[in-house]
Structures are given as structure tokens and as C-alpha cells.
Coordinates of C-alpha atoms in Angstrom, one line a residue:
M1 CA 10.1 27.9 20.7
K2 CA 10.4 27.0 24.4
I3 CA 7.9 24.6 25.8
K4 CA 6.0 26.3 28.6
P5 CA 3.4 24.9 31.1
D6 CA 0.7 27.4 30.2
T7 CA 1.1 27.6 26.4
T8 CA -1.8 26.0 24.6
L9 CA -1.6 24.1 21.3
V10 CA -3.4 27.0 19.5
E11 CA -0.6 29.4 20.5
Y12 CA 2.0 27.0 19.3
F13 CA 0.2 26.7 16.0
Y14 CA 0.0 30.5 15.6
H15 CA 3.8 30.7 16.2
W16 CA 4.8 28.2 13.6
E17 CA 2.3 29.5 11.1
R18 CA 3.7 33.0 11.5
T19 CA 7.5 32.3 11.9
T20 CA 8.0 29.2 9.6
P21 CA 5.3 29.4 6.9
D22 CA 7.4 27.5 4.3
R23 CA 8.6 24.7 6.6
I24 CA 7.1 21.3 5.9
F25 CA 4.6 20.3 8.6
L26 CA 2.7 17.3 7.2
R27 CA 3.7 14.6 4.7
Q28 CA 1.1 12.2 3.3
P29 CA 2.4 9.2 1.2
F30 CA 0.8 8.1 -2.0
G31 CA 2.8 5.2 -3.2
D32 CA 6.4 6.4 -3.7
T33 CA 5.5 10.1 -3.6
W34 CA 4.7 12.4 -0.8
L35 CA 2.1 15.2 -0.7
D36 CA 3.6 17.9 1.5
F37 CA 1.8 20.6 3.5
T38 CA 3.7 23.6 4.8
W39 CA 2.7 25.3 7.9
Q40 CA 1.2 28.1 5.8
Q41 CA -0.8 25.6 3.6
A42 CA -2.0 23.6 6.5
G43 CA -2.9 26.8 8.3
E44 CA -4.9 28.1 5.3
Q45 CA -6.9 24.9 5.0
A46 CA -7.5 24.8 8.8
R47 CA -8.7 28.5 8.7
K48 CA -11.1 27.8 5.8
L49 CA -12.6 24.8 7.6
A50 CA -12.9 26.9 10.8
A51 CA -14.7 29.5 8.7
Y52 CA -17.1 26.9 7.4
L53 CA -17.8 25.6 10.9
H54 CA -18.3 29.2 12.0
S55 CA -20.8 29.7 9.2
L56 CA -23.0 27.0 10.5
G57 CA -24.0 29.1 13.4
L58 CA -23.4 26.4 16.0
P59 CA -23.5 27.3 19.7
P60 CA -20.0 27.8 21.2
K61 CA -18.3 24.5 22.3
S62 CA -20.4 22.4 20.0
R63 CA -19.1 18.9 19.6
I64 CA -17.5 18.2 16.2
G65 CA -16.9 14.5 15.4
L66 CA -13.9 13.2 13.5
V67 CA -13.6 9.7 12.1
S68 CA -10.6 8.8 10.0
K69 CA -7.4 7.0 9.9
N70 CA -4.3 9.1 10.4
C71 CA -3.7 11.6 7.6
A72 CA -2.8 15.2 7.0
E73 CA -6.5 16.3 7.0
W74 CA -6.9 14.8 10.5
F75 CA -4.4 17.3 11.9
I76 CA -5.8 20.1 9.8
S77 CA -9.3 19.3 11.1
D78 CA -8.2 19.2 14.7
I79 CA -6.6 22.6 14.4
A80 CA -9.8 24.0 12.6
I81 CA -12.0 22.8 15.4
M82 CA -9.8 24.5 18.0
L83 CA -9.8 27.8 16.0
S84 CA -13.5 27.7 15.6
G85 CA -14.1 27.5 19.4
H86 CA -15.7 24.0 19.3
V87 CA -14.8 20.7 20.9
S88 CA -13.2 17.9 18.9
V89 CA -14.6 14.4 19.4
P90 CA -12.4 11.8 17.5
F91 CA -13.7 8.3 16.9
Y92 CA -11.9 5.1 16.0
P93 CA -11.9 4.4 12.2
T94 CA -12.7 0.7 12.9
L95 CA -16.1 1.3 14.5
T96 CA -19.1 -0.6 13.3
A97 CA -22.2 1.4 12.4
E98 CA -23.8 0.5 15.7
Q99 CA -20.8 1.6 17.7
L100 CA -20.5 4.9 15.7
E101 CA -24.1 5.7 16.3
Q102 CA -23.6 5.1 20.0
V103 CA -20.8 7.6 20.4
V104 CA -22.1 10.2 18.0
V105 CA -25.5 10.3 19.8
H106 CA -23.9 10.2 23.3
S107 CA -21.5 13.1 22.5
G108 CA -24.2 15.1 20.7
C109 CA -22.1 15.8 17.7
N110 CA -23.6 18.4 15.2
V111 CA -21.0 17.8 12.5
L112 CA -18.9 14.7 11.5
L113 CA -15.7 15.0 9.5
V114 CA -15.2 11.8 7.5
G115 CA -11.8 10.8 6.2
K116 CA -9.6 7.9 5.3
L117 CA -11.6 4.7 6.1
D118 CA -11.5 1.1 4.9
N119 CA -15.3 0.6 5.0
W120 CA -17.3 3.8 5.2
N121 CA -20.2 2.1 3.3
A122 CA -20.7 -0.3 6.2
M123 CA -20.2 2.4 8.8
K124 CA -22.3 5.3 7.5
A125 CA -25.6 3.7 8.6
G126 CA -24.6 4.7 12.1
V127 CA -24.7 8.5 11.4
P128 CA -27.9 9.9 12.9
N129 CA -30.2 12.1 10.8
G130 CA -29.4 15.7 11.0
V131 CA -25.7 15.4 11.5
I132 CA -23.8 17.3 8.8
C133 CA -21.0 15.3 7.2
V134 CA -17.9 16.7 5.5
S135 CA -15.7 14.3 3.4
F136 CA -11.9 14.6 3.3
P137 CA -10.5 14.7 -0.3
T138 CA -8.8 11.8 -2.1
Y139 CA -10.0 9.0 0.2
N140 CA -13.2 8.0 -1.7
P141 CA -15.3 10.9 -0.5
D142 CA -19.0 10.2 -0.1
P143 CA -20.9 12.2 -2.8
A144 CA -23.7 12.8 -0.3
H145 CA -21.5 14.8 2.0
V146 CA -20.3 18.4 2.0
Q147 CA -17.0 18.1 0.1
W148 CA -13.6 19.3 1.5
A149 CA -12.7 20.8 -1.9
D150 CA -15.9 22.9 -2.0
V151 CA -15.2 24.2 1.5
M152 CA -11.6 25.1 0.4
T153 CA -12.9 27.1 -2.7
S154 CA -15.9 28.7 -1.1
Q155 CA -14.6 29.9 2.3
I156 CA -12.4 32.9 3.1
P157 CA -9.8 31.8 5.8
F158 CA -10.9 32.5 9.3
S159 CA -8.8 35.6 10.2
D160 CA -9.4 35.7 14.0
S161 CA -6.8 34.3 16.3
P162 CA -8.7 33.4 19.5
L163 CA -6.7 32.2 22.5
P164 CA -8.4 29.5 24.6
S165 CA -8.0 29.6 28.4
P166 CA -6.0 26.6 29.9
D167 CA -9.1 25.4 31.8
E168 CA -11.3 25.4 28.7
L169 CA -12.6 22.1 27.4
M170 CA -10.6 21.1 24.3
T171 CA -11.7 17.6 23.4
I172 CA -13.8 14.6 24.4
V173 CA -11.9 11.4 23.9
Y174 CA -13.8 8.1 23.9
T175 CA -11.9 5.2 25.5
S176 CA -11.2 2.2 23.3
G177 CA -13.5 0.0 25.4
T178 CA -11.6 -3.0 26.7
T179 CA -14.6 -3.5 29.0
G180 CA -18.1 -2.1 28.7
N181 CA -19.2 0.8 26.6
P182 CA -16.7 3.6 25.7
K183 CA -16.7 6.6 28.0
G184 CA -16.2 10.2 26.8
V185 CA -13.2 11.7 28.7
M186 CA -13.2 15.5 28.9
L187 CA -9.8 17.1 28.6
T188 CA -8.6 20.7 28.7
F189 CA -6.2 22.8 26.7
G190 CA -4.2 23.3 29.9
G191 CA -3.9 19.6 30.5
F192 CA -2.2 19.0 27.2
A193 CA 0.2 21.9 27.9
L194 CA 1.2 20.6 31.3
V195 CA 1.8 17.1 30.1
L196 CA 4.1 18.2 27.3
H197 CA 6.0 20.6 29.6
S198 CA 6.4 17.8 32.2
L199 CA 7.7 15.3 29.6
K200 CA 10.7 17.5 29.0
E201 CA 12.4 15.9 32.0
F202 CA 12.3 12.5 30.2
V203 CA 12.1 13.2 26.5
P204 CA 14.4 15.3 24.3
I205 CA 11.7 17.7 23.0
E206 CA 13.4 21.0 22.6
V207 CA 15.7 19.8 19.8
P208 CA 15.8 20.8 16.2
A209 CA 14.3 19.0 13.2
I210 CA 12.1 16.5 14.9
R211 CA 10.6 13.9 12.5
L212 CA 7.6 11.9 13.6
L213 CA 5.7 9.0 12.1
S214 CA 2.0 9.0 12.9
Y215 CA 0.5 5.5 12.6
L216 CA -1.1 4.6 16.0
P217 CA -4.8 5.8 16.1
L218 CA -4.8 9.5 16.5
C219 CA -8.1 9.3 18.5
H220 CA -6.1 7.4 21.2
M221 CA -4.3 9.4 23.8
A222 CA -1.0 7.7 23.3
E223 CA -0.8 9.2 19.8
R224 CA -2.7 12.4 20.3
G225 CA -1.6 13.3 23.8
I226 CA 2.1 12.8 23.0
L227 CA 2.8 12.7 19.3
A228 CA 0.3 15.3 18.0
N229 CA 0.9 17.4 21.1
M230 CA 4.6 17.4 20.5
A231 CA 4.3 18.1 16.8
L232 CA 2.3 21.3 17.2
A233 CA 4.4 22.5 20.1
T234 CA 7.8 21.8 18.5
G235 CA 7.1 22.6 14.8
A236 CA 8.0 19.0 14.0
T237 CA 7.4 17.4 10.6
V238 CA 4.8 14.7 10.8
H239 CA 4.8 11.8 8.3
F240 CA 1.9 9.3 7.9
T241 CA 1.8 5.7 6.9
E242 CA -0.2 4.8 3.8
S243 CA -1.5 1.5 5.0
I244 CA -0.6 -1.5 7.2
D245 CA 1.1 -3.1 4.3
T246 CA 3.4 -0.1 3.7
F247 CA 4.2 0.5 7.4
S248 CA 7.7 -0.9 7.3
K249 CA 8.5 0.9 4.0
N250 CA 7.2 4.2 5.3
L251 CA 9.1 3.8 8.6
A252 CA 12.3 3.0 6.9
A253 CA 11.9 6.1 4.6
V254 CA 11.1 8.5 7.4
Q255 CA 13.8 7.4 9.9
P256 CA 12.0 9.3 12.7
T257 CA 13.8 11.1 15.5
H258 CA 11.1 10.2 18.0
F259 CA 9.1 7.0 17.8
G260 CA 6.0 5.9 19.8
S261 CA 5.0 2.3 19.8
V262 CA 3.0 -0.5 21.5
P263 CA 4.5 -3.8 22.6
R264 CA 2.8 -5.8 19.8
I265 CA 4.9 -3.9 17.2
W266 CA 8.2 -5.0 18.9
V267 CA 7.0 -8.6 18.8
K268 CA 6.6 -8.2 15.0
F269 CA 10.0 -6.5 14.7
Q270 CA 11.7 -9.3 16.6
Q271 CA 10.0 -12.0 14.4
G272 CA 11.0 -10.2 11.3
I273 CA 14.7 -9.9 12.4
L274 CA 14.8 -13.6 13.4
A275 CA 13.2 -14.7 10.2
K276 CA 16.2 -13.2 8.3
M277 CA 18.9 -14.0 11.0
P278 CA 18.3 -16.9 13.4
Q279 CA 19.0 -16.3 17.1
K280 CA 22.2 -18.4 17.1
R281 CA 23.7 -16.6 14.2
L282 CA 22.7 -13.2 15.7
D283 CA 24.3 -14.1 19.0
L284 CA 27.5 -15.1 17.2
L285 CA 27.7 -11.9 15.3
L286 CA 27.0 -9.8 18.3
R287 CA 30.0 -11.4 20.1
I288 CA 32.5 -10.1 17.4
P289 CA 33.5 -6.6 18.4
I290 CA 33.7 -4.7 15.1
L291 CA 31.1 -6.8 13.3
S292 CA 28.7 -6.4 16.2
G293 CA 28.5 -2.6 15.7
I294 CA 28.0 -3.0 11.9
V295 CA 25.2 -5.5 12.5
K296 CA 23.4 -3.4 15.1
K297 CA 23.6 -0.3 12.9
K298 CA 22.2 -2.2 9.9
I299 CA 19.3 -3.6 11.8
R300 CA 18.4 -0.2 13.3
T301 CA 18.6 1.5 9.9
T302 CA 16.6 -1.3 8.1
L303 CA 13.9 -1.0 10.7
G304 CA 13.8 2.8 10.3
L305 CA 15.3 3.6 13.7
G306 CA 18.8 4.6 12.5
Q307 CA 18.4 8.2 13.7
V308 CA 16.0 7.8 16.6
Q309 CA 16.6 9.9 19.7
F310 CA 13.7 8.7 21.7
I311 CA 11.6 5.5 21.7
G312 CA 8.5 5.5 23.9
V313 CA 6.5 2.3 24.4
G314 CA 3.2 2.0 26.2
A315 CA -0.6 1.4 26.1
A316 CA -0.1 -2.2 27.2
P317 CA 2.4 -4.1 29.4
M318 CA 5.9 -4.5 27.8
P319 CA 7.8 -7.7 28.6
V320 CA 11.2 -7.0 30.1
S321 CA 12.7 -9.8 28.1
L322 CA 11.7 -8.2 24.9
M323 CA 13.2 -4.8 25.9
L324 CA 16.5 -6.5 26.9
W325 CA 16.6 -8.3 23.6
F326 CA 16.4 -5.0 21.7
R327 CA 18.7 -3.3 24.1
R328 CA 21.4 -5.7 22.9
L329 CA 20.9 -4.2 19.4
G330 CA 21.4 -0.7 20.7
I331 CA 17.6 0.0 20.7
H332 CA 16.7 1.6 24.0
M333 CA 13.0 2.0 24.9
Q334 CA 11.5 4.2 27.6
E335 CA 8.2 2.9 29.0
I336 CA 5.3 5.4 29.4
Y337 CA 2.4 4.7 31.7
G338 CA -0.8 6.6 31.6
M339 CA -4.4 6.6 30.6
T340 CA -6.8 8.8 28.7
E341 CA -8.2 10.1 32.0
T342 CA -4.7 11.6 32.9
T343 CA -4.2 13.2 29.4
S344 CA -2.0 10.4 28.4
T345 CA 0.8 10.2 30.9
I346 CA 1.4 9.4 34.6
S347 CA 5.0 8.1 34.6
V348 CA 8.0 7.8 32.2
M349 CA 11.1 5.7 32.5
P350 CA 14.2 8.0 32.8
R351 CA 16.6 7.4 29.9
N352 CA 19.6 7.4 32.2
G353 CA 17.9 5.6 35.1
I354 CA 16.2 2.5 33.6
K355 CA 14.8 0.2 36.2
D356 CA 13.4 -2.9 34.5
G357 CA 10.1 -4.2 35.8
T358 CA 8.8 -0.8 36.6
V359 CA 7.2 2.0 34.5
G360 CA 9.5 4.7 35.6
K361 CA 8.9 7.8 37.7
A362 CA 5.8 10.0 37.9
L363 CA 5.8 13.3 36.1
A364 CA 6.4 16.3 38.3
T365 CA 2.8 17.3 37.9
V366 CA 1.5 13.9 39.2
T367 CA 1.2 12.7 42.8
V368 CA 0.8 8.9 43.2
K369 CA -0.6 7.0 46.1
I370 CA -1.4 3.4 46.6
D371 CA -4.7 2.5 48.2
P372 CA -3.8 0.7 51.4
D373 CA -6.9 -1.6 51.2
T374 CA -6.9 -2.6 47.5
G375 CA -3.4 -1.8 46.3
E376 CA -4.9 0.4 43.5
I377 CA -2.8 3.2 42.0
C378 CA -4.5 6.5 42.5
V379 CA -3.2 9.8 41.0
K380 CA -3.9 13.5 41.6
S381 CA -2.8 15.9 38.9
P382 CA -3.9 19.2 37.3
H383 CA -4.1 17.4 34.0
N384 CA -6.6 14.8 35.2
M385 CA -9.8 14.7 33.2
L386 CA -12.7 17.0 34.0
G387 CA -14.9 13.9 34.1
Y388 CA -16.8 11.6 31.8
Y389 CA -19.1 13.5 29.4
N390 CA -22.8 13.1 30.5
E391 CA -21.8 10.4 33.0
P392 CA -21.8 12.0 36.5
A393 CA -22.1 8.6 38.3
M394 CA -19.1 7.1 36.5
T395 CA -17.2 10.4 37.1
A396 CA -17.8 10.2 40.8
E397 CA -16.7 6.6 40.9
T398 CA -13.4 7.2 39.1
L399 CA -12.5 10.6 40.5
G400 CA -14.0 10.3 43.9
T401 CA -14.9 13.2 46.2
D402 CA -11.3 13.9 47.1
G403 CA -10.0 14.4 43.6
W404 CA -7.9 11.2 43.5
L405 CA -8.3 9.4 40.1
H406 CA -8.6 5.7 40.5
T407 CA -6.6 4.1 37.7
G408 CA -7.9 0.5 38.0
D409 CA -4.3 -0.7 38.1
K410 CA -2.7 -2.4 41.1
G411 CA 0.8 -1.3 41.9
E412 CA 3.5 -0.2 44.3
V413 CA 6.1 2.6 44.5
D414 CA 9.6 1.7 45.7
A415 CA 12.0 3.7 47.8
E416 CA 13.5 5.4 44.7
G417 CA 10.1 6.6 43.4
Y418 CA 9.7 4.0 40.6
L419 CA 6.2 2.7 40.0
R420 CA 5.6 -1.0 39.4
I421 CA 2.3 -2.3 37.9
T422 CA 1.2 -5.6 39.5
G423 CA -2.1 -6.2 37.8
R424 CA -5.6 -4.9 37.2
V425 CA -8.0 -4.5 40.1
K426 CA -11.0 -5.8 38.1
E427 CA -9.0 -8.4 36.1
M428 CA -8.0 -10.3 39.1
Y429 CA -10.1 -13.4 39.6
K430 CA -10.6 -16.0 42.4
T431 CA -9.7 -19.6 41.8
S432 CA -11.9 -22.4 43.2
K433 CA -9.3 -22.6 46.0
G434 CA -10.2 -19.0 47.1
E435 CA -6.9 -17.4 45.9
Y436 CA -6.7 -14.3 43.8
V437 CA -4.7 -14.4 40.5
A438 CA -3.5 -11.4 38.5
P439 CA -3.4 -12.8 34.9
S440 CA -1.5 -10.0 33.2
Q441 CA 1.6 -10.6 35.3
I442 CA 1.6 -14.3 34.4
E443 CA 1.1 -13.5 30.7
L444 CA 4.2 -11.3 30.7
R445 CA 6.3 -14.2 31.8
F446 CA 5.4 -16.2 28.7
A447 CA 6.8 -13.4 26.5
D448 CA 10.4 -14.8 26.7
N449 CA 9.3 -17.4 24.0
A450 CA 9.4 -15.8 20.6
L451 CA 7.1 -18.5 19.3
I452 CA 4.3 -17.0 21.3
E453 CA 2.5 -14.0 19.8
Q454 CA -0.5 -13.6 22.2
V455 CA -1.4 -15.1 25.5
C456 CA -4.5 -14.9 27.8
V457 CA -4.5 -16.5 31.2
V458 CA -8.0 -17.6 32.3
G459 CA -9.4 -19.6 35.2
Q460 CA -12.3 -18.0 37.1
G461 CA -13.6 -20.8 39.4
L462 CA -11.0 -23.3 38.3
P463 CA -8.4 -24.8 40.7
Q464 CA -5.5 -23.4 38.7
P465 CA -5.1 -21.1 35.7
V466 CA -5.1 -22.1 32.0
A467 CA -3.0 -20.2 29.4
L468 CA -4.6 -19.7 25.9
I469 CA -1.8 -19.1 23.4
V470 CA -1.7 -17.8 19.8
L471 CA 1.5 -18.8 18.0
S472 CA 3.6 -16.4 15.9
E473 CA 3.4 -16.7 12.1
S474 CA 6.8 -18.4 12.0
A475 CA 5.8 -20.8 14.7
R476 CA 2.7 -21.8 12.8
A477 CA 5.0 -22.9 10.0
E478 CA 7.3 -24.8 12.3
D479 CA 7.1 -28.6 13.1
K480 CA 4.5 -29.1 15.8
T481 CA 6.8 -31.4 17.8
I482 CA 9.5 -28.6 18.0
V483 CA 6.9 -26.0 19.0
A484 CA 5.3 -28.2 21.6
E485 CA 8.7 -28.9 23.2
S486 CA 9.6 -25.2 23.3
L487 CA 6.2 -24.3 24.9
R488 CA 6.6 -27.1 27.5
L489 CA 10.0 -25.7 28.5
T490 CA 8.6 -22.2 28.8
H491 CA 5.6 -23.6 30.8
Q492 CA 8.0 -25.3 33.3
S493 CA 10.2 -22.2 33.7
V494 CA 7.3 -19.9 34.3
N495 CA 5.7 -22.2 36.8
K496 CA 8.9 -22.4 38.8
I497 CA 8.8 -18.7 39.7
L498 CA 5.0 -18.5 40.3
K499 CA 3.3 -19.0 43.6
P500 CA 1.6 -22.4 43.9
Y501 CA -1.9 -21.1 43.3
E502 CA -0.7 -19.1 40.3
R503 CA 0.9 -22.0 38.4
V504 CA -0.5 -22.7 35.0
Q505 CA -2.2 -26.1 34.8
K506 CA -2.8 -26.3 31.0
I507 CA -1.4 -24.7 27.8
V508 CA -3.9 -24.5 25.0
V509 CA -2.8 -23.4 21.5
V510 CA -5.7 -21.8 19.8
Q511 CA -5.9 -21.5 16.0
E512 CA -7.4 -18.0 15.3
P513 CA -5.3 -14.9 16.1
W514 CA -6.9 -12.3 18.2
T515 CA -7.5 -9.1 16.2
V516 CA -9.4 -5.9 16.1
E517 CA -11.6 -7.4 13.4
N518 CA -12.8 -10.3 15.5
N519 CA -13.2 -7.9 18.5
R520 CA -10.6 -9.6 20.7
M521 CA -8.1 -6.6 20.6
T522 CA -8.7 -2.9 20.9
P523 CA -7.5 -0.6 18.0
T524 CA -4.4 0.0 20.2
M525 CA -3.6 -3.7 20.4
K526 CA -4.8 -4.2 24.0
L527 CA -6.3 -7.6 24.7
K528 CA -10.1 -7.6 25.2
R529 CA -9.9 -10.2 28.0
K530 CA -13.6 -10.6 28.5
E531 CA -14.2 -11.2 24.7
V532 CA -11.5 -13.9 24.7
E533 CA -12.8 -15.5 27.8
K534 CA -16.4 -15.4 26.3
A535 CA -15.2 -17.0 23.1
F536 CA -13.8 -20.0 24.9
A537 CA -16.0 -20.1 28.0
S538 CA -17.8 -23.3 27.0
R539 CA -14.5 -25.2 26.4
I540 CA -12.2 -24.1 29.1
E541 CA -13.5 -26.6 31.8
G542 CA -13.1 -29.5 29.3
W543 CA -9.6 -28.4 28.5
Y544 CA -8.8 -28.3 32.2
E545 CA -10.0 -31.8 32.7
H546 CA -8.0 -33.1 29.6
K547 CA -5.4 -35.7 30.5
D548 CA -2.6 -33.8 28.7
D549 CA -1.1 -30.6 30.0
F550 CA -0.6 -29.3 26.4
I551 CA -3.5 -29.1 24.0
W552 CA -3.9 -28.1 20.4
E553 CA -7.3 -26.6 19.7
M554 CA -9.1 -28.6 17.1

């Protein structure tokens, strides 16, 4: 089926349900076996769930919450909500009870679909009284809920085939909250359709037998706005991961044709490769013509990327050095830049026109301008959000009166139309010398050192910046003297190319990794800078005054 700019996801679903009923749509792993759902089977379950939602007598466009890790029922539920004429509101599966209550209340959800979760018992206290909960099957369903299995046996499939208009509200997506409280971004059916159609210029979408692996949070626009959108539009087969522990195994088994990722995953891939094959040996093998091809192919296949046609990377800055490292192995990535408020995408790196250090060119549907006073990237597009749900003041601040969406990122557009990100407007801070520093750009320069897994540059009010560093797992097992010498060399090389007021004064190796669990990373592996800064605020000045330029946290 051709991807068209005005075809909604509902229409694509009807097409595949009708024309390819026996084709496998969703594959859910359970150990070494897979539970398969054909388009017909997934459609029947979606229509029964839609019938159940319809039976509740809810007002049109009621908000239906969805909290679960990625699984087949997540897709089925999303389709059901669309068919029933309601608005889906997906939530992160890692929320605390307090956080869940905040977004459920703010969105006004009448129903909450509860699925695959690690700790529902701790989370469920956040569900307000009066909200109807439906439990997915097989993932420790809550006996107090309406059961998925009962819905499937009691309901007659919803037979109507309503077609939403492109400008109709489809979903409210809550941001992951790197700063402040999450905001509910209102997105339309037409916005999803336009993004997918525009991506055709950069991504091989209209190709047969697309295989996808869904593992990034489906409530995040990187996964939902591109992967889920593509799956429904192209009739792809979507495979899921069973858990974090089985990710590598599932990826290798699926061998996806299209793979979306975040930078943190590539750091892990690199560490895994180097643990089995040290850099010097890898360099040697890659210099031998015939052997080089064999080694590259083996690495790609072992990772699960032996048949990949497209690799997209986004959601956070990607170090150029890391992309170059993988490019030597025949693994070519295309950066994607966007945000929830633009229905996932602003720009994409052209496959045959890669320009390192940029995030590619804007979609045909996106106009980019740089604010002459602040350097902020502003975009105008028909797939920009309608606004923030129940937040008119925030909406006016972000969209403005002229329709230009303020991204919060600083950047520049070169003569060839490539967009470069130079920092975050609100993350820039002033040193005690009165100079503004963009920490994210300094952090990227430390990525050349594979011993470094995470880095956060701080220094509000200090004369010079301080770099807080978390070592990789392999580095933590290495001799401290060797690690220290490597980090000092990186420190020196980075400072050589920075402006005098940007140069890092101190390196501090901290002990505890920054994770989603300790609230220092978002579920999509973005650094929560304010949380990291807050955790070390009382110690940074003392570290700065320390006599050594390299410090191990005690």
C-alpha cells in the first residue's frame, strides 16, 4: 500500500486487516517461543476491546490511559482506542504511584489499560477512585481489574469502520520530563500521516517484508511516532523484547530490517564488541582486505543487524566519534532530530548525503528558522502539536502567537540546509566570569573515550566547568592508574579545542551510574541534568577547590 499524506493509521489498519488477514503482525516472545498474532487475530481483539469501551457509554473523545511495557496488547489497545473514537493517553511503565496519579488526574482518564509492568503493586496506589482498570493477560493481571480474557469472551467485535478526520485529536503524549512536570502534548491523526509520508524521502519505507523490533518505550514519540506509525502503515511484522536481559538475544533472533535506537545502546554495543575483541586486534583485522569483510559481517549478524536496511538514532545527542567507529564496521546510522511536540520528527540525515556534526535536513513539511536574538531553533509545520492539554499558558509560550514552535534547542542551518544543534537554551549557564557555557557540546567531546559511559558538565557560578564522569563496566574493572591516565589524555585533548572559558577545570569520577531507577535518566536514556546537579550540588565547589585536577569520588 502506498504511503499517502492524508491516510490515517485507522485506514492503514483496515487495509491490512482486510487484504492480509493471515499475515503475522505481532510477535511476543516467551522464552524461546513466540506467540504470534495475525492481522485478523489482532483486529478481532482490537474490535472486541473497542466494543467494550463503547459499552461503557463514555462521551466521545474520552481519554483512555495505557500503562505497560511494549507488548502485543499495547498495539491492540492503541488500535481499539482509535476504533472506539476515544483518545489514547500512554504512560511510562516506570512511573511511581505519585507520578501516575499526577498524569491520570491531569489527563482526566476514565479508563486505564494495565499491562506488562515490573512493579504494579507499588504503582497502583496512584490510580484515582472511579477509574476503570483493565488488565492485559499473562503479565500478572490484577484480580481487582476487569480482565482482558473476559472482555474477549463477552464482547462481539465492533463492526463499524469509522474514519477519523486528519485534524482530529488522536493522542495525548506526556513528555518524559527532563525538567519540571510532564506536559500532555496533543497530536492529530493527520500529523502522524504527514510525518510518515515525509520520512519516505529519507527512509526505505515502501519495501516488502519489513521486520521491526519494538523495545524503546512505546509511550515515547521516537518509538510511537516512527516505529508504530510505520508498522501500521506498511503492514510490517513487529517483534517485542521479553526483558532487558533478553534484548541481545531477541535482537539477534529478529534481525530487523529497520532499527531505531538511542545513543546509549551504541555505547553498550561498542563495549560488548571490545570486550570480545580489543581495539588493537580489531584494527588489525579490519586492515586485511578479505578478512575485514568477514569480521564486519560477523559483528553485524551477531548484533542482530545483519539484514538491516535503515538505522535511525535520536532522542539524545549522538557522538560523531561513535558513529564513525561503527561506520568502519559497515553499520551506517542516520540521525533523526525531533520532539514530541512535532509528532516525532523535524530533520533526518540523508543516507547518501551524511554530514557529520549535523542532524540532517528538515522534512519537506517543516520550515526551520533560527531566532536572531537567542539562536533558538523554531519550526513551523502542519504536524506541530495542537498544544499542551489543559495548559494554555504553556502552549502560548511554546507555540507563540505566530505559530512558530520554540524547540528549546540552539542551532544553526548551513548553506546546504543541514541543521546543527549547538546546545539547549535553558541548559546554558553563566560562569563566575560572566561567560555562557553550553554543557552538552562539551560532553559530546568526551565520548571518544570508550572508558566513559556517562558525563555531565556542571559549573553554574564557578570560574570554569567541572566534568562528572561515570565509567563503563569494563573501565570499573580496569586498573585505576590506567583509567586515570586515559581520562587525563582525553581531558587534555578536549580542552585544546574548547574556548578558554569552556575548558574543563576538574574531572570527577563518580561511583553510582545514572539510571532511570535513581531518577537521573529519563526512560529514553536522556540525562536529567538538574537531578544530577542537585545530587552533587553540595560537593562541587569542594571538588573545584581540590588541589588535583582528577578526583575519584569517595
